[in-house]
Amino acid sequence: MQDQPTPVELINAVAEFLRADVAPQLSGHAAFKLRVGLNALDLVVRQLTHEASGDAAEAERLSKLLGASGSLEDLNRLLSARIASGEMGFQTPGLTEHVWQTTMDKLAIDQPNYASYRRERDT
């Protein structure tokens, strides 16, 4: 669908209203709860904006690593089973890189201001 505004635009508009108009009127615990809510809205925007491409890249890496195809969930289950059985481990070519990139992609959505993430992203 091409309806406007998009979900991301709607969420951003609500978040901006809360930041600009509501936050200055609050203090103490109510202000804290508002910041928690705003952080959640920011997280949802990042998920809507970046999660699909990150999931597609993860599935592609897993398909190459495992020599298999399937849903992202199925591929992760297969990877987990192979690691649990000892068939794969960090000596497996490409596994460390896959885990690292998947972690970085997830941090970009969940904790983009995390100091260690920013340091690694910028190197």
mmCIF file of C-alpha atoms in Angstrom:
data_model
loop_
_atom_site.group_PDB
_atom_site.id
_atom_site.type_symbol
_atom_site.label_atom_id
_atom_site.label_comp_id
_atom_site.label_asym_id
_atom_site.label_seq_id
_atom_site.Cartn_x
_atom_site.Cartn_y
_atom_site.Cartn_z
ATOM 1 C CA MET A 1 0.000 0.000 0.000
ATOM 2 C CA GLN A 2 1.110 3.530 -0.635
ATOM 3 C CA ASP A 3 -0.963 5.284 1.981
ATOM 4 C CA GLN A 4 0.447 8.441 3.455
ATOM 5 C CA PRO A 5 1.629 9.091 6.028
ATOM 6 C CA THR A 6 3.671 5.936 6.496
ATOM 7 C CA PRO A 7 3.839 4.178 9.863
ATOM 8 C CA VAL A 8 7.348 5.562 10.376
ATOM 9 C CA GLU A 9 6.129 9.093 9.653
ATOM 10 C CA LEU A 10 3.227 8.687 12.083
ATOM 11 C CA ILE A 11 5.444 7.375 14.855
ATOM 12 C CA ASN A 12 7.985 10.138 14.294
ATOM 13 C CA ALA A 13 5.242 12.785 14.420
ATOM 14 C CA VAL A 14 3.911 11.429 17.718
ATOM 15 C CA ALA A 15 7.417 11.190 19.182
ATOM 16 C CA GLU A 16 8.214 14.767 18.140
ATOM 17 C CA PHE A 17 4.954 16.011 19.698
ATOM 18 C CA LEU A 18 5.752 14.200 22.937
ATOM 19 C CA ARG A 19 9.333 15.524 22.995
ATOM 20 C CA ALA A 20 8.473 19.116 22.103
ATOM 21 C CA ASP A 21 5.090 19.663 23.738
ATOM 22 C CA VAL A 22 4.632 17.129 26.516
ATOM 23 C CA ALA A 23 8.123 16.479 27.900
ATOM 24 C CA PRO A 24 8.755 20.076 29.028
ATOM 25 C CA GLN A 25 5.622 19.895 31.182
ATOM 26 C CA LEU A 26 6.676 16.746 33.043
ATOM 27 C CA SER A 27 9.154 16.050 35.791
ATOM 28 C CA GLY A 28 10.176 13.227 38.052
ATOM 29 C CA HIS A 29 8.777 9.769 37.455
ATOM 30 C CA ALA A 30 6.314 10.918 34.773
ATOM 31 C CA ALA A 31 9.190 12.432 32.756
ATOM 32 C CA PHE A 32 11.166 9.214 33.178
ATOM 33 C CA LYS A 33 8.227 7.111 31.939
ATOM 34 C CA LEU A 34 7.840 9.427 28.953
ATOM 35 C CA ARG A 35 11.526 8.972 28.054
ATOM 36 C CA VAL A 36 11.077 5.191 28.266
ATOM 37 C CA GLY A 37 8.083 5.445 25.938
ATOM 38 C CA LEU A 38 9.985 7.660 23.504
ATOM 39 C CA ASN A 39 12.872 5.195 23.478
ATOM 40 C CA ALA A 40 10.396 2.442 22.607
ATOM 41 C CA LEU A 41 8.977 4.508 19.745
ATOM 42 C CA ASP A 42 12.501 5.159 18.453
ATOM 43 C CA LEU A 43 13.213 1.414 18.589
ATOM 44 C CA VAL A 44 10.066 0.620 16.608
ATOM 45 C CA VAL A 45 11.066 3.146 13.937
ATOM 46 C CA ARG A 46 14.505 1.544 13.639
ATOM 47 C CA GLN A 47 12.895 -1.897 13.378
ATOM 48 C CA LEU A 48 10.495 -0.748 10.676
ATOM 49 C CA THR A 49 13.299 0.983 8.796
ATOM 50 C CA HIS A 50 16.168 -1.515 9.047
ATOM 51 C CA GLU A 51 15.009 -4.926 10.216
ATOM 52 C CA ALA A 52 13.879 -6.314 6.846
ATOM 53 C CA SER A 53 17.197 -5.591 5.127
ATOM 54 C CA GLY A 54 19.144 -6.952 8.102
ATOM 55 C CA ASP A 55 17.050 -10.121 8.122
ATOM 56 C CA ALA A 56 17.541 -10.583 4.372
ATOM 57 C CA ALA A 57 21.306 -10.167 4.704
ATOM 58 C CA GLU A 58 21.377 -12.593 7.643
ATOM 59 C CA ALA A 59 19.384 -15.192 5.702
ATOM 60 C CA GLU A 60 21.719 -14.851 2.728
ATOM 61 C CA ARG A 61 24.802 -15.294 4.931
ATOM 62 C CA LEU A 62 23.235 -18.315 6.615
ATOM 63 C CA SER A 63 22.282 -19.926 3.300
ATOM 64 C CA LYS A 64 25.872 -19.642 2.085
ATOM 65 C CA LEU A 65 27.335 -20.768 5.406
ATOM 66 C CA LEU A 66 25.020 -23.758 5.770
ATOM 67 C CA GLY A 67 24.593 -24.685 2.109
ATOM 68 C CA ALA A 68 20.851 -24.728 2.703
ATOM 69 C CA SER A 69 17.802 -22.616 2.046
ATOM 70 C CA GLY A 70 14.734 -21.817 4.109
ATOM 71 C CA SER A 71 13.241 -19.163 6.296
ATOM 72 C CA LEU A 72 15.476 -17.155 8.587
ATOM 73 C CA GLU A 73 14.015 -19.023 11.549
ATOM 74 C CA ASP A 74 14.673 -22.398 9.930
ATOM 75 C CA LEU A 75 18.233 -21.442 9.000
ATOM 76 C CA ASN A 76 18.970 -20.246 12.535
ATOM 77 C CA ARG A 77 17.587 -23.498 13.933
ATOM 78 C CA LEU A 78 19.813 -25.459 11.568
ATOM 79 C CA LEU A 79 22.838 -23.382 12.565
ATOM 80 C CA SER A 80 22.045 -23.912 16.249
ATOM 81 C CA ALA A 81 21.668 -27.662 15.737
ATOM 82 C CA ARG A 82 24.979 -27.882 13.900
ATOM 83 C CA ILE A 83 26.756 -25.896 16.600
ATOM 84 C CA ALA A 84 25.146 -27.992 19.355
ATOM 85 C CA SER A 85 26.191 -31.230 17.641
ATOM 86 C CA GLY A 86 29.762 -30.010 17.209
ATOM 87 C CA GLU A 87 29.484 -30.144 13.434
ATOM 88 C CA MET A 88 30.167 -26.396 13.310
ATOM 89 C CA GLY A 89 32.100 -24.110 15.600
ATOM 90 C CA PHE A 90 34.107 -20.934 15.514
ATOM 91 C CA GLN A 91 36.760 -22.781 13.502
ATOM 92 C CA THR A 92 34.176 -23.081 10.698
ATOM 93 C CA PRO A 93 35.097 -20.611 7.948
ATOM 94 C CA GLY A 94 32.680 -17.703 7.898
ATOM 95 C CA LEU A 95 30.884 -18.465 11.154
ATOM 96 C CA THR A 96 32.646 -15.868 13.290
ATOM 97 C CA GLU A 97 32.102 -13.213 10.636
ATOM 98 C CA HIS A 98 28.415 -14.150 10.384
ATOM 99 C CA VAL A 99 27.868 -13.955 14.147
ATOM 100 C CA TRP A 100 29.734 -10.639 14.313
ATOM 101 C CA GLN A 101 27.754 -9.045 11.470
ATOM 102 C CA THR A 102 24.451 -10.323 12.838
ATOM 103 C CA THR A 103 25.306 -8.861 16.243
ATOM 104 C CA MET A 104 26.250 -5.514 14.710
ATOM 105 C CA ASP A 105 23.028 -5.424 12.669
ATOM 106 C CA LYS A 106 20.939 -6.137 15.755
ATOM 107 C CA LEU A 107 22.768 -3.516 17.824
ATOM 108 C CA ALA A 108 22.140 -0.949 15.078
ATOM 109 C CA ILE A 109 18.433 -1.413 15.772
ATOM 110 C CA ASP A 110 18.384 -2.133 19.495
ATOM 111 C CA GLN A 111 21.229 -0.020 20.914
ATOM 112 C CA PRO A 112 22.683 2.326 18.264
ATOM 113 C CA ASN A 113 24.123 4.626 20.933
ATOM 114 C CA TYR A 114 25.954 1.827 22.755
ATOM 115 C CA ALA A 115 29.556 3.046 22.987
ATOM 116 C CA SER A 116 31.186 -0.267 22.049
ATOM 117 C CA TYR A 117 28.867 -0.641 19.052
ATOM 118 C CA ARG A 118 29.659 2.878 17.811
ATOM 119 C CA ARG A 119 33.378 2.295 18.253
ATOM 120 C CA GLU A 120 33.280 -0.934 16.234
ATOM 121 C CA ARG A 121 30.964 0.526 13.588
ATOM 122 C CA ASP A 122 33.293 3.473 13.057
ATOM 123 C CA THR A 123 36.496 1.416 12.727
#
